[in-house]
Coordinates of C-alpha atoms in Angstrom, one line a residue:
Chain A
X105 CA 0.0 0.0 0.0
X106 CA 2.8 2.6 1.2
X107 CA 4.9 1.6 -2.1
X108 CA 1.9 1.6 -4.4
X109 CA 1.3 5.4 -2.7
X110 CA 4.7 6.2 -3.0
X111 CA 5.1 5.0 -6.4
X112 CA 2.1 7.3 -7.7
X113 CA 4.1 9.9 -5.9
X114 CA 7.1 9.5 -7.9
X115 CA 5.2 9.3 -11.0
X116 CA 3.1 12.6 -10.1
X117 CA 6.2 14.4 -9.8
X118 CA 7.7 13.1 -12.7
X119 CA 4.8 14.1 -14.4
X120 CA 4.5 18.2 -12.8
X121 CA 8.5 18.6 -13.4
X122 CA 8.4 17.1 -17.3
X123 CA 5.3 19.8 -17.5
X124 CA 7.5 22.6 -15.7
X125 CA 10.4 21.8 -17.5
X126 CA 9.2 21.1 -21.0
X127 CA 6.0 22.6 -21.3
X128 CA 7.0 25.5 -19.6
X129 CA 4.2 25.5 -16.9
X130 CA 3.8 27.0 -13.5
X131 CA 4.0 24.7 -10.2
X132 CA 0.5 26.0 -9.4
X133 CA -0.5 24.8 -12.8
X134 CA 1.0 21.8 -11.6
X135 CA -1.0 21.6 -8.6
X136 CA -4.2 22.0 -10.1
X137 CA -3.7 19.0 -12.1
X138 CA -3.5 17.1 -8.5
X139 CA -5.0 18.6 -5.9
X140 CA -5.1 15.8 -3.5
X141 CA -1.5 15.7 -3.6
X142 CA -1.3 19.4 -3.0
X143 CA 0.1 19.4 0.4
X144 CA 2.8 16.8 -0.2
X145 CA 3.8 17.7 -3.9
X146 CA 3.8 21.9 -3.0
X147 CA 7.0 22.2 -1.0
X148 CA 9.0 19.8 -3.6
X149 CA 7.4 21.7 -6.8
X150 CA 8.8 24.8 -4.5
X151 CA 12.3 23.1 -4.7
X152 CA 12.3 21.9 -8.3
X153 CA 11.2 25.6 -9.2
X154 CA 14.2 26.8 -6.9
X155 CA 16.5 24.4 -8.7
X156 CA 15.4 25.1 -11.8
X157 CA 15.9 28.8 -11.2
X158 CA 19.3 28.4 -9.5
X159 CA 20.5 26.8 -12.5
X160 CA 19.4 29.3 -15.2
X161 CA 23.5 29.9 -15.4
X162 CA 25.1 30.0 -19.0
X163 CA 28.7 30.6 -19.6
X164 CA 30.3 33.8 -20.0
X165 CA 29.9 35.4 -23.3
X166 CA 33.6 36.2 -24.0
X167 CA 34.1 32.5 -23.2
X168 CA 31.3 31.4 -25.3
X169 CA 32.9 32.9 -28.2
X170 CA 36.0 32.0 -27.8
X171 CA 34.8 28.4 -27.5
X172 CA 32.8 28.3 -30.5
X173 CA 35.7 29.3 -32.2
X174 CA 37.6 27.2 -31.6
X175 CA 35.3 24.4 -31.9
X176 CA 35.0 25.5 -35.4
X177 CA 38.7 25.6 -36.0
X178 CA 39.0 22.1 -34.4
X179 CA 35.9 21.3 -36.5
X180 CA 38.0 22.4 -40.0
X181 CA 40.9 21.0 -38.8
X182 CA 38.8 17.6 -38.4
X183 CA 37.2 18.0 -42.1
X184 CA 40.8 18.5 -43.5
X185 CA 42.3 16.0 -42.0
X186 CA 39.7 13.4 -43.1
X187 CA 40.2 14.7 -47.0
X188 CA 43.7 14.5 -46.6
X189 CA 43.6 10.8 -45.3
X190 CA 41.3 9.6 -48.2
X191 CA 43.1 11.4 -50.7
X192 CA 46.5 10.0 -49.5
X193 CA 44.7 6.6 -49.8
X194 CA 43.0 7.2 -53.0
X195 CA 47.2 8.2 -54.0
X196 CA 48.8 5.4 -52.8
X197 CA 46.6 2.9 -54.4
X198 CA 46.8 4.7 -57.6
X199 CA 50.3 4.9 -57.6
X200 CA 50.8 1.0 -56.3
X201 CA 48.4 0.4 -59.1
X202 CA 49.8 2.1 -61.4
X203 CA 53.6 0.7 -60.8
X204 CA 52.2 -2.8 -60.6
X205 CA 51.0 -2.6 -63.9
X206 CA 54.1 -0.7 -65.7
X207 CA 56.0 -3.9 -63.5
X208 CA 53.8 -6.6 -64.9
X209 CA 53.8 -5.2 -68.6
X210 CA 57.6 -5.0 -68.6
X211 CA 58.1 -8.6 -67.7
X212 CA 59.2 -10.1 -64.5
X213 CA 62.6 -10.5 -66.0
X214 CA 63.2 -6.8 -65.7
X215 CA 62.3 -6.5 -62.4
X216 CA 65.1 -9.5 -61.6
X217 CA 67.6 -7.8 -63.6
X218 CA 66.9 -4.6 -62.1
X219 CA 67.3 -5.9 -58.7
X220 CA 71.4 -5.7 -58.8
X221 CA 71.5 -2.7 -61.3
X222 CA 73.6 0.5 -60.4
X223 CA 72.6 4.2 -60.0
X224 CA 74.2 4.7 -63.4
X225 CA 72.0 1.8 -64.9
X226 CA 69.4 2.4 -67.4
X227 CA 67.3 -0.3 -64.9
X228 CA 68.1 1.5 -61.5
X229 CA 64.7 3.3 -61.5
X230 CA 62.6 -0.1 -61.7
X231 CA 64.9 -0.9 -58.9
X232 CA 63.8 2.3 -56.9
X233 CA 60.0 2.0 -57.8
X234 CA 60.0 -2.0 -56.9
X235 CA 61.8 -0.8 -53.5
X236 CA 58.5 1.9 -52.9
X237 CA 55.9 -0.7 -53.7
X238 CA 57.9 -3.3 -51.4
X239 CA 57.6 0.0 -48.9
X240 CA 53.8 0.5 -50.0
X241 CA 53.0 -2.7 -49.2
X242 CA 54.8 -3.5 -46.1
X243 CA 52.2 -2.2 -43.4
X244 CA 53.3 -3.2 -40.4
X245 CA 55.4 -0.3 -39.1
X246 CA 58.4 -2.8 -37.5
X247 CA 58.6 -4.6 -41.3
X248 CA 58.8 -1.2 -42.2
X249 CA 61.4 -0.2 -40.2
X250 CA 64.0 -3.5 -41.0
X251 CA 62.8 -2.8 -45.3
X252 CA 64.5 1.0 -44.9
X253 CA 67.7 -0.8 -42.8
X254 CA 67.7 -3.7 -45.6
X255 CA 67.6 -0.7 -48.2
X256 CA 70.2 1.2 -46.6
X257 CA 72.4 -1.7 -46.8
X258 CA 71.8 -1.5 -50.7
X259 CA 72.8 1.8 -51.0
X260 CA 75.9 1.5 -49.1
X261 CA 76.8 -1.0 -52.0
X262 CA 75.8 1.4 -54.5
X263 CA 78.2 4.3 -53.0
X264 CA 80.9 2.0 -52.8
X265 CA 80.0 1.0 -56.5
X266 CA 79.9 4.9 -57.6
X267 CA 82.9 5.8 -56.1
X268 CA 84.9 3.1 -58.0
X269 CA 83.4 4.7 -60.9
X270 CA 84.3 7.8 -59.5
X271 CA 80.9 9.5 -60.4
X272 CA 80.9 11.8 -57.2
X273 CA 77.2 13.0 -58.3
X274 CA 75.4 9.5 -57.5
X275 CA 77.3 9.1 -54.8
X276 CA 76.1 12.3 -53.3
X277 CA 72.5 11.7 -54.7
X278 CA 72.8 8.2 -53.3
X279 CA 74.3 9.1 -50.1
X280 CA 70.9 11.6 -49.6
X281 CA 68.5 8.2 -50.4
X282 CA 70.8 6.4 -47.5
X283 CA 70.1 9.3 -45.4
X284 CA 66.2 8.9 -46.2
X285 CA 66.1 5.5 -44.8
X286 CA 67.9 5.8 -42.5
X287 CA 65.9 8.6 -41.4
X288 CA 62.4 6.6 -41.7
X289 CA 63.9 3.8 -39.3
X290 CA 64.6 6.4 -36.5
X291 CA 60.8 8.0 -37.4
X292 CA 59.0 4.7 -37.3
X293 CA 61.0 3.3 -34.5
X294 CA 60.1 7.1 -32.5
X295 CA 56.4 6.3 -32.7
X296 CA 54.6 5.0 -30.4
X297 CA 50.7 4.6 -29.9
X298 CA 49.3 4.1 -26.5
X299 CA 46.3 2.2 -25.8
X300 CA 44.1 2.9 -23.1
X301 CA 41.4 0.8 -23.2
X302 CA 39.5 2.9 -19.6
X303 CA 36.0 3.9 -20.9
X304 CA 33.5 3.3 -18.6
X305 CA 31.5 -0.1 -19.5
X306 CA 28.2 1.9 -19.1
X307 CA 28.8 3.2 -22.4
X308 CA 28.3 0.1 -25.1
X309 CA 29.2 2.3 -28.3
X310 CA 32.0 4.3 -26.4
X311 CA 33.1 7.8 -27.5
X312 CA 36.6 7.2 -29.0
X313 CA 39.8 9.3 -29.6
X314 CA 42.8 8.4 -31.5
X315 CA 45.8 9.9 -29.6
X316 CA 49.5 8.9 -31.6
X317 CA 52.6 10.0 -28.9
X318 CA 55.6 10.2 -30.2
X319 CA 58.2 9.9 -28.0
X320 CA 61.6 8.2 -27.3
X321 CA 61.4 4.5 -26.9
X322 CA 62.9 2.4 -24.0
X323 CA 64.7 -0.3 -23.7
X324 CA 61.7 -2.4 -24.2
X325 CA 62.0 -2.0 -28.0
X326 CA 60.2 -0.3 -30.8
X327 CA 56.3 0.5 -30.6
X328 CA 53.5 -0.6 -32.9
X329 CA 51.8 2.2 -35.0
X330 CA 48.2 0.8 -33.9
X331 CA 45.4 3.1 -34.2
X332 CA 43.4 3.1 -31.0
X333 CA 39.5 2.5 -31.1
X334 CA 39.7 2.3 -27.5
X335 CA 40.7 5.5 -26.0
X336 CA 38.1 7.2 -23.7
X337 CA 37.7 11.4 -23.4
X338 CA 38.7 10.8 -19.5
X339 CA 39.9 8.4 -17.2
X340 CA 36.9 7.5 -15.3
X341 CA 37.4 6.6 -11.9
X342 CA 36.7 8.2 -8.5
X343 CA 35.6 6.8 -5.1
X344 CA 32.8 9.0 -4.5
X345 CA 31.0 8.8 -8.0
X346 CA 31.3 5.4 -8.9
X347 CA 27.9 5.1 -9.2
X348 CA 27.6 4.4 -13.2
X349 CA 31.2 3.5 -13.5
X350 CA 32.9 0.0 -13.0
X351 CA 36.7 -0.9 -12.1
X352 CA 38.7 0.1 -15.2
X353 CA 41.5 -1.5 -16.8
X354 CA 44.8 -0.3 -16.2
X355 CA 46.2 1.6 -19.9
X356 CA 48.4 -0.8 -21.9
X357 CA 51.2 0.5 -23.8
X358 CA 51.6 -2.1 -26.9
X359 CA 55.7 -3.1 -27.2
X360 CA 56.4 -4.9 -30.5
X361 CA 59.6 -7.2 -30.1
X362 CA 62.4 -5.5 -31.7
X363 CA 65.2 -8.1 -31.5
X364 CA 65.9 -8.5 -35.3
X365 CA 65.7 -4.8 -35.8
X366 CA 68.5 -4.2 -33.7
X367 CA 70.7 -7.2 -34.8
X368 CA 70.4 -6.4 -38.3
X369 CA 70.7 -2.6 -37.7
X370 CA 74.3 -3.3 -35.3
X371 CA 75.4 -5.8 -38.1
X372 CA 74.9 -3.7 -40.8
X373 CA 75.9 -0.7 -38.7
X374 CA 79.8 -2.8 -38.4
X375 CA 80.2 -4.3 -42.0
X376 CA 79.0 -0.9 -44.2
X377 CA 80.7 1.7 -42.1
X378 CA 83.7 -0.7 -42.3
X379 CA 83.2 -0.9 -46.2
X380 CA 82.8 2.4 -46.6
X381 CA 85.9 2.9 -44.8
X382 CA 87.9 0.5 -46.8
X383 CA 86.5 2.1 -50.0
X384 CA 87.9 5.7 -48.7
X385 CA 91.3 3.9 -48.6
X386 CA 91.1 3.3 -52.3
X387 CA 89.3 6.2 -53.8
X388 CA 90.4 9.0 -55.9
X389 CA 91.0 12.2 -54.5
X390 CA 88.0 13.4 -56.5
X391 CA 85.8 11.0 -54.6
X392 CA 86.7 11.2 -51.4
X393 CA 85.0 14.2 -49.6
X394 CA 81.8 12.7 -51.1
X395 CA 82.6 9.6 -49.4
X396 CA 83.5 11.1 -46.2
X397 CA 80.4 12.7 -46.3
X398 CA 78.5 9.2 -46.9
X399 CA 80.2 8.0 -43.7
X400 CA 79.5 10.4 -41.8
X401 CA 75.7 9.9 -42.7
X402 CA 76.0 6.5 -42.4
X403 CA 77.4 6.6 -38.9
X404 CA 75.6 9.2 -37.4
X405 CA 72.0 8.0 -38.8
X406 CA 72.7 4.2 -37.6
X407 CA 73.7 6.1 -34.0
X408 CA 70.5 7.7 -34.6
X409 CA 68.5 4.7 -35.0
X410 CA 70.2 2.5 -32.6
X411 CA 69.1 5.1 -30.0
X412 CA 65.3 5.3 -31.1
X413 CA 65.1 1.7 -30.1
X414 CA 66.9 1.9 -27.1
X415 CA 70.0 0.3 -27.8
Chain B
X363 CA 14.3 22.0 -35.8
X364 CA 16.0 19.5 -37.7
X365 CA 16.0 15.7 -36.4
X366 CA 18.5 15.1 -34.1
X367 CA 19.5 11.5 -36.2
X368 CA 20.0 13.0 -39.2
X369 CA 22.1 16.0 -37.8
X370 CA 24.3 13.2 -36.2
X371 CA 24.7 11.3 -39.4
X372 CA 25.7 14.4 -41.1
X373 CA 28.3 15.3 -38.5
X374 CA 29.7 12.2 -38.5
X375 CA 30.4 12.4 -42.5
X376 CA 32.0 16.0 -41.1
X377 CA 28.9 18.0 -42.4
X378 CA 30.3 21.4 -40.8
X379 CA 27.2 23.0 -40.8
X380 CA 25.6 19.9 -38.9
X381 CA 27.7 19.9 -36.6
X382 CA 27.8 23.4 -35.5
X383 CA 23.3 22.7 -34.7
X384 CA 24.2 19.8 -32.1
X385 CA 27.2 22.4 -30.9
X386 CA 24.5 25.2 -30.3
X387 CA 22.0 23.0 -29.4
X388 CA 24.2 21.0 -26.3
X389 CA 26.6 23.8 -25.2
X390 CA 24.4 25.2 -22.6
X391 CA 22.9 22.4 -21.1
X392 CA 26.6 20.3 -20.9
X393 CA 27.8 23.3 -19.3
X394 CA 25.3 23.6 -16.5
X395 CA 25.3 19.8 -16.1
X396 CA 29.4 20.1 -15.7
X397 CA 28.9 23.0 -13.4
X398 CA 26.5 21.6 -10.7
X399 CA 28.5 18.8 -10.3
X400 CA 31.6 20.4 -10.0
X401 CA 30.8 24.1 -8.8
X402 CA 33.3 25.7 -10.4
X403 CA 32.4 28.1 -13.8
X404 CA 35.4 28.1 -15.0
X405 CA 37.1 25.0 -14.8
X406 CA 33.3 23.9 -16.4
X407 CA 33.5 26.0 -18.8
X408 CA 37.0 24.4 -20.3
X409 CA 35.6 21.0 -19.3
X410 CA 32.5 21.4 -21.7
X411 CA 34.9 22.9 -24.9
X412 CA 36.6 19.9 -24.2
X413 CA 33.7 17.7 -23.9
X414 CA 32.6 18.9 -27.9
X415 CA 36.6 18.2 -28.8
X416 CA 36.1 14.7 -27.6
X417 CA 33.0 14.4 -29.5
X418 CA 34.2 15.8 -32.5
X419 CA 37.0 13.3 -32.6
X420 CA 35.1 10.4 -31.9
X421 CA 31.9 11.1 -33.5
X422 CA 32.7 8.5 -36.2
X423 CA 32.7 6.0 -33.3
X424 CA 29.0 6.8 -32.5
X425 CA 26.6 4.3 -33.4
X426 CA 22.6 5.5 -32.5
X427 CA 21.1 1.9 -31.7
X428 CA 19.2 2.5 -28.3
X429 CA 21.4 5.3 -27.5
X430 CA 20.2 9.2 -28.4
X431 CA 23.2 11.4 -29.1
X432 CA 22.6 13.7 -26.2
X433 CA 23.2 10.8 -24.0
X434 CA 26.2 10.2 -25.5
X435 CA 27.6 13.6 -24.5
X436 CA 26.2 13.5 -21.6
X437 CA 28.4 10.4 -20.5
X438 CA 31.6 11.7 -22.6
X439 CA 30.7 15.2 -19.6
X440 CA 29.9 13.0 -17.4
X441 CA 33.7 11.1 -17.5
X442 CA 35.3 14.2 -18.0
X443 CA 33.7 15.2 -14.4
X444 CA 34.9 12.0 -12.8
X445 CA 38.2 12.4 -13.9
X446 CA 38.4 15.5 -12.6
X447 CA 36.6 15.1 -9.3
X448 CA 39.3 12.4 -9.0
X449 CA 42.1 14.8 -9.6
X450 CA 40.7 17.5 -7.4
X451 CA 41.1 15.1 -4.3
X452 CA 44.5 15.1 -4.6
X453 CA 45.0 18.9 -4.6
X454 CA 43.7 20.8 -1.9
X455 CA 40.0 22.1 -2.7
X456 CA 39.3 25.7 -3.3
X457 CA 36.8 27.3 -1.6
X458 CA 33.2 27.5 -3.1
X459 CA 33.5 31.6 -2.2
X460 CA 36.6 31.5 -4.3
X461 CA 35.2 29.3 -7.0
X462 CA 32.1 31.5 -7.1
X463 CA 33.5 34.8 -6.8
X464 CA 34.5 33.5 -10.7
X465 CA 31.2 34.1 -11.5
X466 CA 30.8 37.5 -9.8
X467 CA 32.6 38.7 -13.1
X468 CA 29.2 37.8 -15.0
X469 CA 27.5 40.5 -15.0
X470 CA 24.3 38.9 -15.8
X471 CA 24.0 37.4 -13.1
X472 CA 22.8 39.1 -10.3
X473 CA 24.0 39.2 -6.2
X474 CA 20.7 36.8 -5.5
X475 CA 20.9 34.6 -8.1
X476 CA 24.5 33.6 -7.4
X477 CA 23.7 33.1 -3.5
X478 CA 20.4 30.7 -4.9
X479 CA 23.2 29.2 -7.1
X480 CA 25.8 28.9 -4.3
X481 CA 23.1 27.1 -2.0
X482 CA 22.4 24.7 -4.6
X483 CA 25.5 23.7 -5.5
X484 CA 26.6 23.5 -1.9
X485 CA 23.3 21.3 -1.4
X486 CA 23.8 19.3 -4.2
X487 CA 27.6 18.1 -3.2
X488 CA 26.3 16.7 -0.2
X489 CA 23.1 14.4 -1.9
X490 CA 24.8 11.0 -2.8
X491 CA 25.9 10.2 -6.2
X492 CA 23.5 8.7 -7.3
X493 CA 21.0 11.6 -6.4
X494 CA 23.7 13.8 -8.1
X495 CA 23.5 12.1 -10.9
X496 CA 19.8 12.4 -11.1
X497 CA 19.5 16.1 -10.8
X498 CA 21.8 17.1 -12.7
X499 CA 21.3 15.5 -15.7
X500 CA 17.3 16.1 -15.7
X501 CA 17.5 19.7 -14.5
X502 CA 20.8 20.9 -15.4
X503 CA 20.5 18.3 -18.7
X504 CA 17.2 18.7 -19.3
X505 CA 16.7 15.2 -20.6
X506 CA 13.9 13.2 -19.9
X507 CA 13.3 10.5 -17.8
X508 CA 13.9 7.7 -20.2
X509 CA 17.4 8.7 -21.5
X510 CA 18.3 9.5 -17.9
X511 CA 17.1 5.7 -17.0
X512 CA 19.4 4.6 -20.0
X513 CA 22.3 6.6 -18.8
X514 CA 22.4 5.3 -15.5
X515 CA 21.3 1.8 -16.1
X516 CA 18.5 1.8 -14.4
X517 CA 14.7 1.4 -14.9
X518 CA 12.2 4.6 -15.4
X519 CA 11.0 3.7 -12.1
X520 CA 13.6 3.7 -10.2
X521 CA 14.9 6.7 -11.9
X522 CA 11.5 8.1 -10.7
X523 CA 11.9 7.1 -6.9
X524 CA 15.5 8.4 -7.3
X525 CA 14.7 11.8 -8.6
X526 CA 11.9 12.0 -5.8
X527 CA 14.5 11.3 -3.0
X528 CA 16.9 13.6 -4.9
X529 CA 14.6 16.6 -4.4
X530 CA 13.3 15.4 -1.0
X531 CA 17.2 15.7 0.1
X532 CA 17.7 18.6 -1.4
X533 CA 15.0 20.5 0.2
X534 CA 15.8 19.5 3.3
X535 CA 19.8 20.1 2.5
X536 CA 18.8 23.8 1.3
X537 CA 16.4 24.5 4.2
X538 CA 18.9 23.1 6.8
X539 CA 21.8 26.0 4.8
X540 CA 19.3 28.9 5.1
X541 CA 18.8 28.3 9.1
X542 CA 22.2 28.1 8.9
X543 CA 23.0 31.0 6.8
X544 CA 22.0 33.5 9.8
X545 CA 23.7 32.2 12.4
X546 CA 26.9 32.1 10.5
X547 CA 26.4 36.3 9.8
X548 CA 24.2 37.7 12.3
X549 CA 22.6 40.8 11.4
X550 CA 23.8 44.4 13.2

């Protein structure tokens, strides 16, 4: 009987605050509609009016424009960002496209012969483009990371190769490709993506944020370039609020093994700056300030790398 | 007004223009529902620009199913409030004069309003969480009952006996501060 009473009571004052707060009428309205519940509903309509009236607060206007300002930026930003990615998609699959086709219409033979062709070779370019589509294809950012340290080991050959030739031009120009690669490794290896997995489970489709840090890796080894689905707005935890919100998992930082990388990168690190060593030994004059240079490069961008993975 | 469903499926295919209605149409509410449960206008007032940051970056995530987009917000606020509740308990708490006197720069708002908003806020820290919960997202939210049910998990009715307590408590809470009030600045 008391629950039933109670229960009516709840709903009668669910009903007088979704006509105050919606249909914009008065709490004596209200009471009218239930006069005998006018003695108990009166003092809480008094309070819902009070709250309502207590929290007829809005933000300052200053801040209100700066805000929606910003949001707009943010909002352009956003927009941009998402024509940029599906145009860089739509380009990279027209240009893998594209090179797979000129490949397959030249014969695989080409390709094969190209492989061990010379930056004075008529063939050196198929070399170069079947290198990028090796790159294009390779998605896995660690993959990546030991292609550019295989690569660099090409062009080390390559310099060694020009300046028998003495042809100080494509040992500069190749000595700037080593320096790409050798640049990539030490950019994929600096990237790191963080997943935090801490949304509250009381959301079932949770509000999302990709969030890449890039920052220097420990001695754990190189991080995957995952994108997060998982990352909430907030950390939701708190002792007095808990109410909607359930024990969270702690953030997880995702470590990809990167053993081989730094073998092959300390291996090759030895052997080409020793070769390219060796080859200043025997170079013409003419050569050798372009082959200084390439050591340099070499040493300082395998120093580089060898650091990024925290060796 | 334009439906709220296809607004959101606009947004999330970055329909600027879309996207800007749910902006207008949420700001003010998220920001009184951030600022009753945190009473402080200016640390709310960050906290709900950041709230539409969020959503903007993950409104691709959003799927509707049973869940309205206001909802939505209103748990991306209300997470935002937790985590910053939970970082406030580490740092000594500023007083509510202090974190009012913000709003004193306002200069809509008037001597009495900001006292009725001061006794509120003060009232409304010391209902439970759940209670919290209840008021502020139906009166500072404006949402009705069913979406406030979904948010929280709970049934329509017990959202019902919830919001009854909720105001029950609060009366008293606010009654209890006036009587109070005097004794703590006696007239001379």
């Amino acid at each position: 009987m008391f629950n039933r009473k109670n229960n009516q009571i709840d709903s009668i004052l669910d009903d007088c605050l979704e006509r105050i707060l919606v249909r914009g009428e008065s709490a004596e309205e209200c009471l009218a509609h239930y006069r005998q519940y006018a003695d108990e509903l009166k003092p809480l309509l008094q309070t819902v009016v009070a709250t309502i009236k207590a929290l007829d607060i809005e933000p300052r206007p200053d801040f209100r424009a700066k805000a929606r300002y910003q949001f707009h930026s943010a909002l352009k930003e956003a927009v941009s960002k998402k024509h940029r990615r599906f145009f860089g998609w739509q380009l990279r699959w027209v240009t893998m496209a594209s090179l797979s086709l000129v490949l397959l219409l030249s014969g695989g033979g080409v390709v094969a012969a190209a492989s061990n062709s010379m930056p004075d070779s008529p063939l050196y370019q198929v070399k170069l483009v079947t290198e990028q589509i090796q790159l294009l294809l390779t998605s896995s950012p660690e993959d990546k990371a030991e292609l550019h340290a295989k690569l660099v080991d090409r062009r080390v050959t390559e310099i060694i190769n020009m300046a028998e030739e003495e042809n100080v031009g494509l040992v500069e120009l190749t000595t700037q490709r080593l320096d790409n690669h050798l640049s990539m490794i030490v950019s994929i290896s600096a990237t790191q993506v963080i997943d935090g997995g801490i949304l509250s489970d009381w959301a079932p489709e949770s509000p999302t944020i990709t969030e890449t840090v890039t920052t220097t890796i420990g001695a754990g080894g190189i991080l995957n370039e995952v994108t997060s689905d998982s990352l909430p707005p907030t950390v939701t935890k708190s002792a007095d609020t808990t109410v909607l919100i359930p024990d969270l998992p702690v953030p997880t930082v995702i470590y990809l093994p990167s053993e081989d990388l730094a073998t092959q990168l300390r291996q090759y690190s030895a052997s080409n700056i020793a070769a390219l060593y060796a080859a200043l030994e025997s170079a013409s004059e003419e050569v050798k300030p372009a082959l200084m240079q390439a050591i340099a490069v070499l040493e300082s961008g395998y120093s580089n790398a060898l650091s990024a993975i925290g060796e | 007004m334009q439906d709220e469903r296809s607004l959101v499926q606009r947004a999330q295919k970055y329909d600027q223009e879309a996207f800007a209605q749910l902006y207008e149409r949420h700001f003010d509410k998220i920001y009184r529902y951030i600022a009753l449960k945190i009473g402080n206008y200016a640390d709310a007032e960050d906290m709900t620009q950041q709230v539409f940051i969020n959503s903007l970056q993950s409104i691709s995530s959003f799927k509707w199913r049973d869940i309205p987009f206001s909802a939505w917000l209103f748990r991306i606020a209300h997470n935002q409030v937790v985590d910053y509740l939970r970082k406030k308990t580490r740092q000594p708490t500023a007083s509510l004069d202090n974190v009012l006197a913000i709003s004193d720069s306002n200069p809509q708002q008037s001597a009495e309003d900001s006292l009725a908003t001061e006794q509120l806020m003060s009232a409304a820290r010391k209902l439970t969480p759940a209670q919290q919960e209840v008021i502020s997202l139906r009166f500072a939210g404006e949402l009705p009952i069913a979406q406030v049910a979904e948010i929280m998990g709970k049934s329509p009715g017990a959202i019902k006996a919830l919001q009854h307590s909720a105001i029950v408590a609060l009366r008293k809470l606010m009654l209890d501060d006036k009587d109070v009030q005097p004794k703590k600045q006696p007239n001379r």
